[in-house]
Amino acid sequence: MSQSKCIKISDDDKGYPLEMFCIPKHYENHLSHVMIPKGLIDDRTEKLAKDIKEKLSDEPLVCLCVLKGGYKFFADLVDHLKSMNNVQNDPIPLKVDFIRLRSYVDDKSTGDVEVIGGDALHHLEGKNVLIVEDIVDTGKTMQYLLRKLQVHNPKSINVVSLLVKRTPLSVGYKPDFAGFEIPNHFVIGYALDYNEYFRDLQHVCVINEAGKLKYAS
Ligand code: IMP
């Protein structure tokens, strides 16, 4: 699978100090640093929308949001695609669909992925599908979802993930489009969670040990 270029955040990157950004009081003791500020996410997402538009031309597209972590990225990406549709002569007709998967407890992948909600996948038969995911870590979740989708014979499947983690546990899966390649830290914010906490944090941040302890399941 060919992955387009993305921004690589190095292992020794210290990100940005928390005091340089607005952080909700209830989280300020539970974060190590801001890894990717919301503004940078937004600018990168605009470019991903442009790359997707160029590659997938003007055929109708079903954007499939992987809930819950993908909902912010999905909403912002679809907004950029819609803005392009408004001003360009070759708009892509867009539909949206949702699927909810679960594989994580605390900061560990359980290895068992399960579908726990969403639309029926047989609607995707014959469609061009763009899966929109928050983060690819080991890659097991995406491999599982791709297997599930392929059963329903979509015309094409592309995957865009905001983040791809560098981890020794990777199964080698790479999405077609990626925003940022990040070090092997557990990140939260911008809808990514730790046991359902931190989705209400604006920026992608690294959780600290105190945060992992406080919000452990
Ligand atoms: P994978 O199957 O190991 O690739 O894990 C993918 C899923 O695990 C993502 O869709 C997230 O829900 C979750 N996940 C993996 N790493 C993180 C992280 O650093 N922060 C929050 N969620 C994560």
Short mmCIF file of C-alpha atoms and ligand atoms in Angstrom, two decimals:
data_model
loop_
_atom_site.label_atom_id
_atom_site.label_comp_id
_atom_site.label_asym_id
_atom_site.label_seq_id
_atom_site.Cartn_x
_atom_site.Cartn_y
_atom_site.Cartn_z
CA MET A 1 0.00 0.00 0.00
CA SER A 2 1.54 3.36 -0.99
CA GLN A 3 1.39 6.02 1.70
CA SER A 4 1.59 9.68 0.76
CA LYS A 5 4.18 11.84 2.49
CA CYS A 6 3.39 13.16 5.94
CA ILE A 7 4.93 15.38 8.62
CA LYS A 8 7.30 13.34 10.78
CA ILE A 9 7.58 14.30 14.44
CA SER A 10 10.91 12.99 15.74
CA ASP A 11 11.36 10.81 18.84
CA ASP A 12 13.21 13.57 20.72
CA ASP A 13 10.59 16.24 19.91
CA LYS A 14 9.57 18.08 23.09
CA GLY A 15 6.49 19.69 21.51
CA TYR A 16 5.22 22.87 23.14
CA PRO A 17 4.96 23.76 26.84
CA LEU A 18 1.40 23.56 28.17
CA GLU A 19 1.50 27.16 29.42
CA MET A 20 1.83 28.42 25.83
CA PHE A 21 -1.71 27.21 25.03
CA CYS A 22 -5.18 27.30 26.54
CA ILE A 23 -5.63 23.99 28.40
CA PRO A 24 -8.75 23.20 30.47
CA LYS A 25 -7.92 23.42 34.19
CA HIS A 26 -9.18 19.88 34.81
CA TYR A 27 -6.45 18.45 32.57
CA GLU A 28 -3.42 20.65 33.21
CA ASN A 29 -1.76 18.27 35.72
CA HIS A 30 -2.31 15.25 33.53
CA LEU A 31 -0.45 16.23 30.39
CA SER A 32 3.22 16.20 29.49
CA HIS A 33 3.17 18.64 26.56
CA VAL A 34 1.28 19.77 23.48
CA MET A 35 2.45 17.67 20.55
CA ILE A 36 0.34 19.16 17.72
CA PRO A 37 -1.60 22.41 18.21
CA LYS A 38 -5.11 22.56 16.73
CA GLY A 39 -4.11 25.26 14.24
CA LEU A 40 -1.44 23.05 12.72
CA ILE A 41 -3.90 20.14 12.54
CA ASP A 42 -6.30 22.35 10.66
CA ASP A 43 -3.75 23.54 8.10
CA ARG A 44 -2.51 19.99 7.52
CA THR A 45 -6.10 18.74 7.17
CA GLU A 46 -6.78 21.30 4.44
CA LYS A 47 -3.83 19.93 2.46
CA LEU A 48 -4.97 16.33 3.02
CA ALA A 49 -8.38 17.29 1.61
CA LYS A 50 -6.65 18.75 -1.46
CA ASP A 51 -4.52 15.59 -1.92
CA ILE A 52 -7.59 13.37 -1.55
CA LYS A 53 -9.53 15.46 -4.05
CA GLU A 54 -6.69 15.24 -6.58
CA LYS A 55 -6.26 11.48 -6.23
CA LEU A 56 -9.92 10.49 -6.13
CA SER A 57 -11.06 12.89 -8.91
CA ASP A 58 -14.76 13.75 -9.10
CA GLU A 59 -16.45 10.38 -8.50
CA PRO A 60 -19.01 10.24 -5.66
CA LEU A 61 -17.37 9.42 -2.35
CA VAL A 62 -18.64 7.95 0.91
CA CYS A 63 -16.61 9.30 3.84
CA LEU A 64 -16.72 6.70 6.62
CA CYS A 65 -15.97 8.10 10.07
CA VAL A 66 -14.43 5.71 12.59
CA LEU A 67 -15.98 6.73 15.92
CA LYS A 68 -15.45 8.05 18.41
CA GLY A 69 -11.87 9.24 18.09
CA GLY A 70 -12.18 10.19 14.43
CA TYR A 71 -15.11 12.56 14.77
CA LYS A 72 -13.17 15.88 14.98
CA PHE A 73 -10.78 15.03 12.17
CA PHE A 74 -13.69 13.71 10.10
CA ALA A 75 -15.78 16.88 10.60
CA ASP A 76 -12.85 19.16 9.75
CA LEU A 77 -11.75 17.09 6.75
CA VAL A 78 -15.28 16.93 5.31
CA ASP A 79 -15.61 20.71 5.85
CA HIS A 80 -12.48 21.27 3.76
CA LEU A 81 -13.75 18.91 1.03
CA LYS A 82 -17.07 20.80 1.03
CA SER A 83 -15.31 24.17 0.77
CA MET A 84 -13.38 22.89 -2.26
CA ASN A 85 -16.63 21.64 -3.78
CA ASN A 86 -18.11 25.13 -3.39
CA VAL A 87 -15.45 26.84 -5.46
CA GLN A 88 -14.23 24.22 -7.92
CA ASN A 89 -15.78 23.16 -11.22
CA ASP A 90 -15.35 19.43 -10.62
CA PRO A 91 -16.91 18.84 -7.17
CA ILE A 92 -16.96 15.38 -5.56
CA PRO A 93 -20.49 14.40 -4.45
CA LEU A 94 -20.07 13.42 -0.79
CA LYS A 95 -21.98 11.13 1.56
CA VAL A 96 -21.13 10.43 5.17
CA ASP A 97 -21.33 7.19 7.13
CA PHE A 98 -20.27 6.15 10.62
CA ILE A 99 -18.88 3.05 12.27
CA ARG A 100 -17.89 2.57 15.88
CA LEU A 101 -15.02 0.24 16.81
CA ARG A 102 -13.33 -0.54 20.08
CA SER A 103 -9.96 -2.10 20.81
CA TYR A 104 -8.30 -0.09 23.60
CA VAL A 105 -8.45 -0.29 27.39
CA ASP A 106 -6.22 2.26 29.22
CA ASP A 107 -3.27 2.84 26.86
CA LYS A 108 -3.08 -0.77 25.60
CA SER A 109 -4.55 -2.34 22.51
CA THR A 110 -6.56 -5.40 23.54
CA GLY A 111 -5.83 -6.93 20.15
CA ASP A 112 -9.53 -7.79 19.83
CA VAL A 113 -11.32 -5.27 17.67
CA GLU A 114 -15.12 -5.19 17.78
CA VAL A 115 -17.78 -3.23 15.94
CA ILE A 116 -19.98 -1.69 18.63
CA GLY A 117 -22.21 0.50 16.46
CA GLY A 118 -22.76 2.40 13.25
CA ASP A 119 -24.43 2.10 9.86
CA ALA A 120 -24.91 -1.22 8.03
CA LEU A 121 -21.91 -1.80 5.81
CA HIS A 122 -23.76 -3.44 2.90
CA HIS A 123 -24.76 0.10 1.76
CA LEU A 124 -21.15 0.51 0.68
CA GLU A 125 -21.37 -2.03 -2.15
CA GLY A 126 -20.09 -0.50 -5.40
CA LYS A 127 -19.13 2.78 -3.69
CA ASN A 128 -15.85 4.65 -3.42
CA VAL A 129 -15.15 4.67 0.30
CA LEU A 130 -12.79 6.93 2.22
CA ILE A 131 -12.20 5.63 5.76
CA VAL A 132 -11.39 8.50 8.11
CA GLU A 133 -9.47 7.41 11.23
CA ASP A 134 -7.83 9.31 14.08
CA ILE A 135 -4.73 7.19 14.59
CA VAL A 136 -3.08 4.06 13.24
CA ASP A 137 -1.03 2.47 16.00
CA THR A 138 -0.34 -1.27 15.57
CA GLY A 139 -2.55 -1.19 12.45
CA LYS A 140 -4.70 -4.11 13.67
CA THR A 141 -7.88 -2.04 13.84
CA MET A 142 -7.53 -0.89 10.25
CA GLN A 143 -6.67 -4.35 8.98
CA TYR A 144 -9.80 -5.64 10.71
CA LEU A 145 -12.01 -2.87 9.28
CA LEU A 146 -10.63 -3.36 5.76
CA ARG A 147 -11.40 -7.09 5.96
CA LYS A 148 -14.94 -6.31 7.15
CA LEU A 149 -15.53 -3.79 4.35
CA GLN A 150 -14.10 -5.87 1.55
CA VAL A 151 -16.82 -8.47 2.13
CA HIS A 152 -19.33 -5.86 0.88
CA ASN A 153 -17.51 -5.23 -2.44
CA PRO A 154 -16.99 -1.47 -2.44
CA LYS A 155 -15.67 -0.05 -5.73
CA SER A 156 -12.59 1.36 -3.98
CA ILE A 157 -11.31 1.90 -0.45
CA ASN A 158 -8.87 4.61 0.62
CA VAL A 159 -7.81 5.33 4.18
CA VAL A 160 -6.85 8.67 5.67
CA SER A 161 -5.50 8.82 9.21
CA LEU A 162 -4.60 12.03 11.00
CA LEU A 163 -1.83 10.26 12.94
CA VAL A 164 0.38 7.24 12.42
CA LYS A 165 2.38 6.04 15.42
CA ARG A 166 5.92 4.65 15.11
CA THR A 167 5.72 1.50 17.16
CA PRO A 168 7.66 -1.77 17.19
CA LEU A 169 4.27 -3.49 17.47
CA SER A 170 3.18 -2.29 14.00
CA VAL A 171 1.83 -4.97 11.69
CA GLY A 172 3.23 -2.91 8.81
CA TYR A 173 -0.05 -1.36 7.70
CA LYS A 174 0.21 2.22 6.27
CA PRO A 175 -2.80 4.38 5.32
CA ASP A 176 -3.08 5.95 1.86
CA PHE A 177 -3.06 9.46 3.36
CA ALA A 178 -1.60 10.50 6.71
CA GLY A 179 -1.28 13.82 8.52
CA PHE A 180 1.56 13.24 10.97
CA GLU A 181 3.86 10.37 11.90
CA ILE A 182 4.37 10.53 15.67
CA PRO A 183 6.63 8.95 18.31
CA ASN A 184 5.45 6.01 20.37
CA HIS A 185 3.55 8.00 23.05
CA PHE A 186 -0.08 7.77 24.09
CA VAL A 187 -1.72 10.93 22.74
CA ILE A 188 -5.06 12.46 23.59
CA GLY A 189 -7.16 15.47 22.63
CA TYR A 190 -8.81 16.56 19.38
CA ALA A 191 -11.33 13.74 20.11
CA LEU A 192 -8.69 11.10 20.95
CA ASP A 193 -9.35 9.67 24.39
CA TYR A 194 -7.90 7.77 27.29
CA ASN A 195 -10.81 5.72 28.72
CA GLU A 196 -13.24 8.38 27.36
CA TYR A 197 -11.40 11.32 28.98
CA PHE A 198 -9.60 14.14 27.14
CA ARG A 199 -11.83 14.20 24.04
CA ASP A 200 -12.71 17.77 25.11
CA LEU A 201 -9.11 18.93 24.76
CA GLN A 202 -8.38 21.15 21.75
CA HIS A 203 -4.84 20.08 20.85
CA VAL A 204 -3.15 16.70 20.41
CA CYS A 205 -1.18 16.30 23.66
CA VAL A 206 0.87 13.60 25.37
CA ILE A 207 -0.65 12.18 28.56
CA ASN A 208 1.65 11.95 31.62
CA GLU A 209 1.87 9.16 34.22
CA ALA A 210 -0.38 11.07 36.67
CA GLY A 211 -3.06 11.27 33.95
CA LYS A 212 -2.80 7.56 33.16
CA LEU A 213 -3.17 6.77 36.86
CA LYS A 214 -6.06 9.14 37.51
CA TYR A 215 -8.15 7.99 34.57
CA ALA A 216 -7.19 4.28 34.57
CA SER A 217 -10.16 1.97 34.06
P1 IMP B 1 -4.39 -0.05 16.43
O1 IMP B 1 -5.35 -1.14 16.16
O2 IMP B 1 -3.31 -0.47 17.40
O3 IMP B 1 -3.81 0.57 15.17
O4 IMP B 1 -5.16 1.08 17.23
C1 IMP B 1 -6.03 1.97 16.59
C2 IMP B 1 -7.05 2.51 17.55
O5 IMP B 1 -6.57 2.50 18.90
C3 IMP B 1 -7.34 3.95 17.22
O6 IMP B 1 -8.47 4.05 16.40
C4 IMP B 1 -7.58 4.57 18.58
O7 IMP B 1 -8.94 4.44 18.93
C5 IMP B 1 -6.76 3.75 19.53
N1 IMP B 1 -5.44 4.34 19.82
C6 IMP B 1 -4.24 3.87 19.47
N2 IMP B 1 -3.25 4.66 19.92
C7 IMP B 1 -3.85 5.67 20.56
C8 IMP B 1 -3.36 6.85 21.24
O8 IMP B 1 -2.15 7.14 21.34
N3 IMP B 1 -4.31 7.65 21.76
C9 IMP B 1 -5.65 7.40 21.70
N4 IMP B 1 -6.15 6.33 21.06
C10 IMP B 1 -5.25 5.46 20.50
#
